[in-house]
Short mmCIF file of C-alpha atoms in Angstrom, two decimals:
data_model
loop_
_atom_site.label_atom_id
_atom_site.label_comp_id
_atom_site.label_asym_id
_atom_site.label_seq_id
_atom_site.Cartn_x
_atom_site.Cartn_y
_atom_site.Cartn_z
CA MET A 309 -23.35 -1.27 93.98
CA SER A 310 -24.81 1.08 91.40
CA GLN A 311 -24.93 0.20 87.72
CA LYS A 312 -21.94 1.25 85.66
CA ILE A 313 -22.46 2.33 82.07
CA LEU A 314 -19.35 4.39 81.33
CA LEU A 315 -16.81 2.94 83.74
CA ASP A 316 -17.76 -0.74 83.82
CA LYS A 317 -14.84 -1.76 81.55
CA ILE A 318 -12.34 0.96 82.37
CA ASN A 319 -10.15 -1.27 84.56
CA ILE A 320 -9.78 -4.06 82.00
CA PRO A 321 -6.05 -4.39 81.17
CA GLY A 322 -5.32 -2.98 77.73
CA ILE A 323 -8.79 -1.42 77.26
CA LYS A 324 -7.10 1.63 75.69
CA THR A 325 -6.27 -0.45 72.62
CA TYR A 326 -8.67 -1.25 69.80
CA GLU A 327 -8.09 -5.01 70.08
CA VAL A 328 -9.01 -5.28 73.75
CA TYR A 329 -11.87 -2.79 73.46
CA ARG A 330 -13.31 -4.71 70.51
CA GLN A 331 -12.96 -8.05 72.32
CA ASN A 332 -15.04 -6.62 75.13
CA GLY A 333 -17.99 -5.58 72.98
CA GLY A 334 -16.61 -2.36 71.60
CA TYR A 335 -18.13 -0.78 68.48
CA ALA A 336 -21.25 -2.96 68.73
CA SER A 337 -23.42 0.17 68.70
CA VAL A 338 -21.87 1.24 65.39
CA GLU A 339 -22.67 -2.14 63.85
CA LYS A 340 -26.22 -2.09 65.21
CA ALA A 341 -26.90 1.48 64.12
CA LEU A 342 -25.47 1.19 60.62
CA LYS A 343 -26.93 -2.23 59.87
CA THR A 344 -30.35 -2.16 61.57
CA LEU A 345 -31.35 1.43 62.38
CA THR A 346 -31.99 4.59 60.39
CA PRO A 347 -30.44 7.85 61.60
CA ASP A 348 -33.84 9.05 62.82
CA GLU A 349 -34.31 5.85 64.79
CA VAL A 350 -31.00 6.43 66.57
CA VAL A 351 -32.14 9.96 67.45
CA GLU A 352 -35.42 8.58 68.79
CA GLU A 353 -33.58 6.10 71.02
CA VAL A 354 -31.55 8.94 72.52
CA LYS A 355 -34.71 11.00 73.01
CA THR A 356 -36.44 8.06 74.69
CA SER A 357 -33.47 7.60 77.02
CA GLY A 358 -33.93 11.04 78.54
CA LEU A 359 -30.15 11.56 78.37
CA ARG A 360 -29.35 15.15 79.29
CA GLY A 361 -26.21 17.03 78.32
CA ARG A 362 -23.53 16.24 80.89
CA GLY A 363 -21.49 19.38 80.30
CA GLY A 364 -23.44 21.53 82.75
CA ALA A 365 -26.69 22.84 81.28
CA GLY A 366 -28.50 19.48 81.35
CA PHE A 367 -30.48 20.05 78.13
CA PRO A 368 -32.01 16.84 76.67
CA ALA A 369 -29.50 15.50 74.14
CA GLY A 370 -32.01 13.82 71.83
CA MET A 371 -34.08 16.97 71.60
CA LYS A 372 -30.96 18.97 70.76
CA TRP A 373 -30.16 16.49 68.00
CA SER A 374 -33.67 16.80 66.57
CA PHE A 375 -33.18 20.54 66.04
CA ILE A 376 -30.41 20.08 63.46
CA ASP A 377 -31.31 21.50 60.05
CA LYS A 378 -31.82 18.68 57.55
CA LYS A 379 -33.59 20.72 54.88
CA SER A 380 -30.89 23.15 53.79
CA GLY A 381 -28.78 20.49 52.11
CA LYS A 382 -25.66 21.82 53.83
CA PRO A 383 -23.08 19.44 55.35
CA ARG A 384 -23.72 18.65 59.01
CA HIS A 385 -21.20 18.31 61.80
CA LEU A 386 -20.91 16.81 65.26
CA VAL A 387 -18.40 18.53 67.53
CA CYS A 388 -17.39 16.97 70.83
CA ASN A 389 -16.67 19.53 73.51
CA ALA A 390 -13.66 18.06 75.32
CA ASP A 391 -12.48 21.45 76.57
CA GLU A 392 -13.41 20.61 80.21
CA SER A 393 -12.12 23.84 81.74
CA GLU A 394 -14.56 24.07 84.66
CA PRO A 395 -12.57 24.23 87.92
CA GLY A 396 -13.23 21.12 89.97
CA THR A 397 -14.14 18.97 86.95
CA PHE A 398 -11.92 16.24 85.52
CA LYS A 399 -14.20 13.33 84.60
CA ASP A 400 -14.05 13.78 80.82
CA ARG A 401 -10.25 13.57 80.96
CA TYR A 402 -10.63 10.30 82.88
CA LEU A 403 -12.76 8.78 80.12
CA MET A 404 -10.54 9.96 77.29
CA GLU A 405 -7.33 8.89 78.98
CA PHE A 406 -8.33 5.40 80.07
CA ILE A 407 -11.05 4.26 77.61
CA PRO A 408 -10.68 6.48 74.52
CA HIS A 409 -12.45 4.11 72.14
CA LEU A 410 -15.71 4.59 74.05
CA LEU A 411 -15.72 8.23 72.95
CA ILE A 412 -14.70 7.32 69.39
CA GLU A 413 -17.53 4.78 69.21
CA GLY A 414 -19.97 7.35 70.55
CA MET A 415 -18.80 9.89 67.98
CA ILE A 416 -19.34 7.47 65.09
CA THR A 417 -22.81 6.37 66.21
CA SER A 418 -23.89 9.94 67.02
CA SER A 419 -22.49 11.33 63.75
CA TYR A 420 -24.47 8.70 61.85
CA ALA A 421 -27.63 9.77 63.68
CA LEU A 422 -27.06 13.39 62.68
CA GLY A 423 -26.00 12.68 59.10
CA ALA A 424 -22.59 14.18 59.77
CA ASN A 425 -19.70 13.10 57.54
CA LEU A 426 -17.07 15.34 59.13
CA SER A 427 -16.83 15.54 62.92
CA TYR A 428 -14.39 16.93 65.45
CA ILE A 429 -13.25 16.44 69.01
CA TYR A 430 -12.17 19.82 70.40
CA ILE A 431 -9.84 19.19 73.33
CA ARG A 432 -8.30 21.71 75.71
CA GLY A 433 -4.66 22.58 75.16
CA GLU A 434 -3.58 21.37 78.59
CA TYR A 435 -4.67 17.83 77.71
CA MET A 436 -1.90 17.27 75.17
CA TRP A 437 -1.09 13.75 76.38
CA VAL A 438 -4.79 12.87 76.06
CA TYR A 439 -4.81 14.38 72.57
CA LYS A 440 -2.14 11.86 71.58
CA ILE A 441 -4.16 9.00 73.08
CA LEU A 442 -7.23 10.03 71.07
CA GLU A 443 -5.19 10.37 67.88
CA LYS A 444 -3.93 6.82 68.31
CA ALA A 445 -7.44 5.50 68.99
CA ILE A 446 -8.81 7.24 65.87
CA ASN A 447 -6.06 5.72 63.73
CA GLU A 448 -6.82 2.27 65.16
CA ALA A 449 -10.54 2.66 64.49
CA LYS A 450 -9.89 3.81 60.95
CA ALA A 451 -7.53 0.90 60.28
CA ALA A 452 -10.29 -1.46 61.46
CA GLY A 453 -12.81 0.04 59.04
CA PHE A 454 -14.90 2.05 61.52
CA LEU A 455 -13.89 5.42 60.07
CA GLY A 456 -13.38 6.63 56.53
CA LYS A 457 -15.30 5.67 53.40
CA ASN A 458 -18.20 3.19 53.33
CA ILE A 459 -18.01 2.14 56.99
CA LEU A 460 -18.91 -1.57 57.34
CA GLY A 461 -20.21 -1.53 53.77
CA SER A 462 -23.12 0.68 54.82
CA GLY A 463 -22.44 3.52 52.41
CA TYR A 464 -21.91 5.88 55.33
CA ASP A 465 -18.70 7.94 55.35
CA LEU A 466 -17.15 9.70 58.33
CA GLU A 467 -13.88 11.51 58.95
CA LEU A 468 -13.05 12.33 62.57
CA TYR A 469 -10.35 14.71 63.75
CA VAL A 470 -9.03 15.94 67.10
CA HIS A 471 -8.42 19.68 67.34
CA CYS A 472 -6.35 21.09 70.20
CA GLY A 473 -7.44 24.40 71.70
CA ALA A 474 -5.17 26.91 73.41
CA GLY A 475 -6.50 26.56 76.95
CA ALA A 476 -9.23 29.23 77.03
CA TYR A 477 -12.11 28.56 79.44
CA ILE A 478 -14.45 30.54 77.22
CA CYS A 479 -14.06 27.89 74.50
CA GLY A 480 -16.12 25.55 76.65
CA GLU A 481 -19.09 27.63 75.45
CA GLU A 482 -20.27 25.98 72.25
CA THR A 483 -20.24 28.99 69.92
CA ALA A 484 -16.84 30.19 71.20
CA LEU A 485 -15.59 26.64 70.64
CA ILE A 486 -16.87 26.79 67.06
CA GLU A 487 -15.16 30.15 66.49
CA SER A 488 -11.88 28.68 67.78
CA LEU A 489 -12.29 25.58 65.63
CA GLU A 490 -12.65 27.86 62.61
CA GLY A 491 -9.30 29.47 63.49
CA LYS A 492 -10.68 32.66 65.03
CA ARG A 493 -10.49 34.16 68.50
CA GLY A 494 -12.76 32.22 70.87
CA ASN A 495 -15.53 34.78 71.32
CA PRO A 496 -19.11 33.55 71.83
CA ARG A 497 -21.61 34.27 69.08
CA ILE A 498 -24.95 35.97 69.53
CA LYS A 499 -27.81 33.46 69.30
CA PRO A 500 -29.95 33.02 67.25
CA PRO A 501 -28.93 31.57 64.89
CA PHE A 502 -28.19 28.53 67.00
CA PRO A 503 -25.48 26.07 65.94
CA ALA A 504 -28.12 23.52 64.89
CA ILE A 505 -28.98 25.94 62.07
CA SER A 506 -25.68 27.77 61.52
CA GLY A 507 -22.68 26.42 63.39
CA LEU A 508 -19.28 25.30 62.13
CA TRP A 509 -18.58 27.11 58.84
CA ALA A 510 -22.24 28.21 58.89
CA ASN A 511 -23.29 24.56 58.59
CA PRO A 512 -25.80 22.78 60.89
CA THR A 513 -23.83 21.60 63.93
CA VAL A 514 -24.44 19.79 67.21
CA VAL A 515 -22.05 20.27 70.12
CA ASN A 516 -22.10 17.75 72.98
CA ASN A 517 -19.54 17.05 75.67
CA VAL A 518 -17.50 13.86 76.15
CA GLU A 519 -19.64 12.21 78.81
CA THR A 520 -22.84 12.77 76.84
CA ILE A 521 -21.47 11.21 73.66
CA ALA A 522 -19.85 8.33 75.58
CA ALA A 523 -23.28 7.32 76.91
CA VAL A 524 -24.73 6.85 73.40
CA PRO A 525 -23.23 3.39 72.68
CA TRP A 526 -24.89 1.87 75.76
CA ILE A 527 -28.21 3.47 74.84
CA ILE A 528 -28.13 2.07 71.30
CA ASN A 529 -27.00 -1.38 72.45
CA ASN A 530 -29.56 -1.63 75.25
CA THR A 531 -32.32 0.75 74.03
CA GLY A 532 -33.31 4.16 75.32
CA ALA A 533 -36.14 2.65 77.33
CA GLU A 534 -33.67 0.62 79.42
CA TYR A 535 -31.52 3.69 80.02
CA ALA A 536 -34.58 5.65 81.14
CA LYS A 537 -35.21 3.03 83.87
CA ILE A 538 -31.97 4.09 85.56
CA GLY A 539 -32.02 7.24 87.67
CA ILE A 540 -34.96 9.19 89.00
CA GLY A 541 -37.65 11.23 87.25
CA ARG A 542 -36.23 13.40 84.48
CA SER A 543 -32.72 12.73 85.77
CA THR A 544 -32.22 9.46 83.92
CA GLY A 545 -29.12 7.30 83.63
CA THR A 546 -25.80 7.62 85.39
CA LYS A 547 -23.57 10.62 85.98
CA LEU A 548 -19.83 10.95 86.38
CA ILE A 549 -18.80 13.01 89.41
CA SER A 550 -15.37 14.59 89.88
CA ALA A 551 -14.94 14.63 93.66
CA SER A 552 -12.28 16.68 95.42
CA GLY A 553 -11.65 18.62 98.60
CA HIS A 554 -11.70 17.52 102.24
CA ILE A 555 -12.86 13.93 101.64
CA LYS A 556 -11.23 10.56 102.20
CA ASN A 557 -11.65 9.24 98.67
CA PRO A 558 -11.27 11.91 95.97
CA GLY A 559 -11.61 10.75 92.38
CA VAL A 560 -14.06 10.09 89.56
CA TYR A 561 -17.25 8.19 90.40
CA GLU A 562 -20.15 6.95 88.31
CA ILE A 563 -23.42 7.17 90.21
CA GLU A 564 -27.02 6.43 89.37
CA LEU A 565 -28.83 9.75 89.45
CA GLY A 566 -31.09 9.87 92.50
CA LEU A 567 -28.48 8.65 94.96
CA SER A 568 -28.71 10.64 98.20
CA VAL A 569 -26.02 13.25 98.79
CA TYR A 570 -25.53 11.79 102.27
CA GLU A 571 -24.77 8.31 100.92
CA PHE A 572 -22.48 9.68 98.24
CA MET A 573 -20.59 11.73 100.80
CA ASN A 574 -20.28 9.18 103.56
CA SER A 575 -20.43 5.61 102.21
CA ASP A 576 -17.21 3.66 101.73
CA GLU A 577 -18.27 2.89 98.15
CA TYR A 578 -17.96 6.58 97.33
CA LEU A 579 -16.29 9.49 99.15
CA GLY A 580 -15.93 7.82 102.57
CA GLY A 581 -16.75 10.92 104.58
CA MET A 582 -14.56 13.81 105.64
CA SER A 583 -10.79 13.37 105.42
CA SER A 584 -10.31 14.35 109.08
CA ASP A 585 -12.44 14.92 112.14
CA ARG A 586 -13.14 18.48 110.98
CA PRO A 587 -16.86 19.10 110.35
CA LEU A 588 -18.40 19.73 106.95
CA LYS A 589 -18.78 23.44 106.24
CA ALA A 590 -19.90 23.77 102.61
CA PHE A 591 -19.85 22.14 99.20
CA VAL A 592 -20.06 23.03 95.54
CA PRO A 593 -21.94 20.25 93.68
CA GLY A 594 -21.34 21.15 90.05
CA GLY A 595 -18.06 22.94 89.49
CA SER A 596 -16.94 26.46 90.39
CA SER A 597 -19.72 28.22 88.47
CA VAL A 598 -22.61 26.92 90.59
CA PRO A 599 -23.76 28.35 93.96
CA VAL A 600 -22.06 27.07 97.11
CA LEU A 601 -24.29 25.47 99.75
CA PRO A 602 -23.74 25.60 103.53
CA ALA A 603 -23.72 22.46 105.69
CA HIS A 604 -27.37 22.63 106.74
CA LEU A 605 -28.57 22.61 103.11
CA ILE A 606 -26.32 19.81 101.86
CA TYR A 607 -28.04 16.66 103.10
CA LYS A 608 -31.54 18.14 103.34
CA THR A 609 -33.42 20.66 101.23
CA ALA A 610 -34.96 23.72 102.85
CA ASN A 611 -38.30 21.88 103.15
CA GLY A 612 -36.67 18.93 104.95
CA GLU A 613 -36.51 16.39 102.11
CA ASP A 614 -33.39 14.32 101.48
CA ARG A 615 -31.10 16.07 99.02
CA LEU A 616 -30.43 13.78 96.05
CA MET A 617 -27.76 13.71 93.38
CA SER A 618 -30.12 14.76 90.60
CA TYR A 619 -30.74 17.84 88.49
CA GLU A 620 -34.05 18.56 90.24
CA SER A 621 -33.11 17.90 93.86
CA LEU A 622 -29.86 19.88 93.82
CA SER A 623 -31.72 22.86 92.36
CA GLU A 624 -34.63 22.53 94.81
CA GLY A 625 -35.37 25.92 96.34
CA GLY A 626 -33.77 27.86 93.51
CA PHE A 627 -30.60 29.76 94.25
CA ALA A 628 -31.99 30.87 97.61
CA THR A 629 -31.52 27.39 99.11
CA GLY A 630 -30.35 25.23 96.20
CA SER A 631 -27.59 24.96 93.62
CA MET A 632 -27.02 22.99 90.39
CA LEU A 633 -25.64 19.59 89.39
CA GLY A 634 -23.76 21.35 86.59
CA SER A 635 -20.76 19.45 85.29
CA GLY A 636 -20.54 17.28 88.42
CA GLY A 637 -17.48 19.00 89.89
CA PHE A 638 -18.11 18.07 93.53
CA ILE A 639 -15.91 20.17 95.87
CA VAL A 640 -16.13 19.63 99.64
CA TYR A 641 -14.95 22.10 102.30
CA ASN A 642 -14.42 21.55 106.01
CA ASP A 643 -14.61 24.28 108.64
CA THR A 644 -10.99 25.38 108.17
CA SER A 645 -11.80 26.67 104.67
CA CYS A 646 -12.19 30.39 104.12
CA ILE A 647 -15.23 31.09 101.95
CA VAL A 648 -14.03 34.63 101.22
CA ARG A 649 -10.68 33.40 99.95
CA ASN A 650 -12.34 30.64 97.94
CA THR A 651 -14.76 33.11 96.34
CA TRP A 652 -11.93 35.52 95.53
CA ASN A 653 -10.00 32.66 93.91
CA PHE A 654 -12.99 31.77 91.72
CA SER A 655 -13.49 35.44 90.80
CA ARG A 656 -9.84 35.79 89.87
CA PHE A 657 -10.28 32.83 87.50
CA TYR A 658 -13.39 34.25 85.80
CA HIS A 659 -11.82 37.68 85.42
CA HIS A 660 -8.80 36.10 83.75
CA GLU A 661 -10.94 33.92 81.46
CA SER A 662 -13.50 36.51 80.37
CA CYS A 663 -13.20 37.08 76.62
CA GLY A 664 -13.95 40.79 77.13
CA GLN A 665 -16.64 40.95 74.48
CA CYS A 666 -19.43 42.03 76.87
CA SER A 667 -18.75 45.05 79.08
CA PRO A 668 -20.72 43.78 82.12
CA CYS A 669 -18.51 40.68 82.24
CA ARG A 670 -15.28 42.36 81.13
CA GLU A 671 -15.52 45.12 83.74
CA GLY A 672 -17.63 43.42 86.39
CA THR A 673 -15.45 40.36 86.86
CA GLY A 674 -12.46 42.63 87.40
CA TRP A 675 -14.32 44.73 89.95
CA MET A 676 -15.46 41.66 91.87
CA GLU A 677 -11.93 40.30 91.96
CA LYS A 678 -10.54 43.59 93.25
CA VAL A 679 -13.18 44.01 95.96
CA LEU A 680 -12.84 40.41 97.13
CA HIS A 681 -9.05 40.73 97.16
CA ARG A 682 -9.44 43.85 99.29
CA ILE A 683 -11.68 42.08 101.79
CA GLU A 684 -9.50 38.95 101.95
CA ASN A 685 -6.36 40.98 102.55
CA GLY A 686 -7.69 43.05 105.44
CA HIS A 687 -8.61 46.26 103.62
CA GLY A 688 -12.35 45.71 103.28
CA ARG A 689 -15.01 48.31 103.95
CA GLU A 690 -18.50 47.79 105.36
CA GLU A 691 -20.11 48.84 102.09
CA ASP A 692 -18.05 46.32 100.07
CA ILE A 693 -20.46 43.44 100.69
CA ASP A 694 -23.43 45.26 99.19
CA LEU A 695 -21.15 46.59 96.45
CA LEU A 696 -20.33 43.00 95.47
CA LEU A 697 -24.02 42.13 95.35
CA SER A 698 -24.68 45.15 93.17
CA ILE A 699 -21.87 44.27 90.76
CA GLN A 700 -22.89 40.64 90.38
CA SER A 701 -26.52 41.63 89.75
CA LYS A 702 -25.39 43.90 86.91
CA ILE A 703 -23.46 41.01 85.32
CA GLU A 704 -26.05 38.24 85.71
CA GLY A 705 -28.27 37.87 82.67
CA ASN A 706 -26.59 40.69 80.75
CA THR A 707 -23.97 38.85 78.71
CA ILE A 708 -23.94 36.96 75.40
CA CYS A 709 -22.82 33.70 77.02
CA PRO A 710 -23.16 32.16 80.51
CA LEU A 711 -19.63 33.06 81.66
CA GLY A 712 -21.02 36.22 83.24
CA ASP A 713 -23.57 34.18 85.18
CA ALA A 714 -20.87 31.69 86.15
CA ALA A 715 -18.85 34.52 87.65
CA ALA A 716 -21.81 36.18 89.38
CA TRP A 717 -23.59 33.20 90.97
CA PRO A 718 -20.76 32.02 93.28
CA VAL A 719 -20.32 35.54 94.69
CA ALA A 720 -24.04 36.00 95.39
CA ALA A 721 -24.32 32.55 97.00
CA ALA A 722 -21.22 33.03 99.17
CA ILE A 723 -22.61 36.28 100.58
CA ARG A 724 -26.11 34.84 100.91
CA HIS A 725 -24.97 31.91 103.04
CA PHE A 726 -21.76 33.20 104.64
CA ARG A 727 -22.30 36.94 105.07
CA GLU A 728 -21.05 36.77 108.67
CA GLU A 729 -17.71 35.54 107.40
CA PHE A 730 -17.38 38.51 105.04
CA GLU A 731 -18.30 40.85 107.89
CA TYR A 732 -15.68 39.25 110.11
CA HIS A 733 -12.98 39.85 107.51
CA ILE A 734 -13.90 43.51 107.41
CA ARG A 735 -14.26 44.02 111.17
CA PHE A 736 -11.14 42.11 112.23
CA PRO A 737 -8.54 42.61 109.47
CA GLU A 738 -5.65 41.71 111.77
CA LYS A 739 -7.12 38.24 112.30
CA ILE A 740 -7.20 37.24 108.64
CA LYS A 741 -3.80 38.41 107.40
CA HIS A 742 -2.33 34.90 107.46
CA ARG A 743 -3.22 32.95 104.32
CA ASP A 744 -4.66 30.00 106.28
CA HIS A 745 -6.34 32.09 108.94
CA PHE A 746 -9.10 29.56 109.68
CA VAL A 747 -6.86 26.50 109.88
CA ALA A 748 -5.60 27.15 113.41
CA GLU A 749 -8.88 28.70 114.51
CA PRO A 750 -11.94 27.78 112.38
CA PHE A 751 -14.56 30.45 111.85
CA SER A 752 -17.10 28.69 114.07
CA LYS A 753 -14.74 29.25 117.02
CA VAL A 754 -13.58 32.67 115.84
CA ILE A 755 -17.05 34.10 115.67
CA MET A 756 -17.76 33.01 119.25
CA SER A 757 -14.54 34.34 120.71
CA ASN A 758 -14.26 37.60 118.80
CA VAL A 759 -17.53 38.75 117.27
CA VAL A 760 -19.60 38.02 120.37
CA LYS A 761 -17.10 39.87 122.60
CA SER A 762 -17.32 42.92 120.41
#
């Protein structure tokens, strides 16, 4: 059994309440930090831990904290990104819904480290019932003296609020989130200046996601050095994985980084293998925005090494033969899945969620959706495949925020690894008119019986 840092107490009856959470060691990191550590010492512990942002980018959290402007004299803020809009990802909701005080504790300890006296949790609009859970937890923590004025007699003050967004995916990007929090339309800002210098209300601001902040209490209680012993290489600690698709045991799992993909996929402790006797076709390891990988690159890298659940191993080979750990949205497909339909569905999402500020993303996501829809519905043309590659290349790297990349990468990877499937859709439109065209006859059989004959 792997070590549990975030989920070890989640099944304790009543752990949602302050009383039970406190009885089980809750808020110990706040006491330790405020009574025995300076803010800079808390930052150093997080830097020593090697904790990387768990929202997708994987940037070292402690280093990000160290960038915050302390010289301007302006108020500082910590903002928790609880927007969690990445398709295939639902682990932050799990934490907030079932052990909300862990996030509240992490917010207090992290805010102290940053010198923030006013902090926010920005939660997606669809999580309204979770919003109410967090509101209750904040009120309980404040009643117990862990929020408000002069916390634990330390002289440190902190007010914490939950702000509900309106359900825009773009607000998962930190500067768009800040714009929304200020009451504006959620459009990303041009950087620099970065939020650490000029963020919320032009004040120095750090934005971290739920899982990142929830890991801070364990680090402070047990030291960053102990956290760094867990995991592998620069992928330290544990990671929450949202697992879905054609697997026996979908759900949220906490793994030690460095676990092999094969063990995670097939062991009874985790996903338990495929949900039926259908073979594995592909998987997306980090949410819809990361490149899809075909079966032969899932358990082994291109150079024959075991593929591991780590930032480095999943990206081994670059986008040619690798992908990204991303937010940990682990989606598994068997051979009845249609990659073209799946890619079109992702493109439809990104077109809908584009803020429209950058023309390559605003126009390009719409073009990709239209071309993919055409191919999937039997009206594709031979030149459409290269047209898609051309469009995605014009989007990638040419937008203010990463939404353009998130829309472009899945299309490029799908064509790179499954070009034959796109060609089949174009050459045999009558075969793919039914929505579940590969369920009765998977592509592996189709290509033998139809493409070879032609």
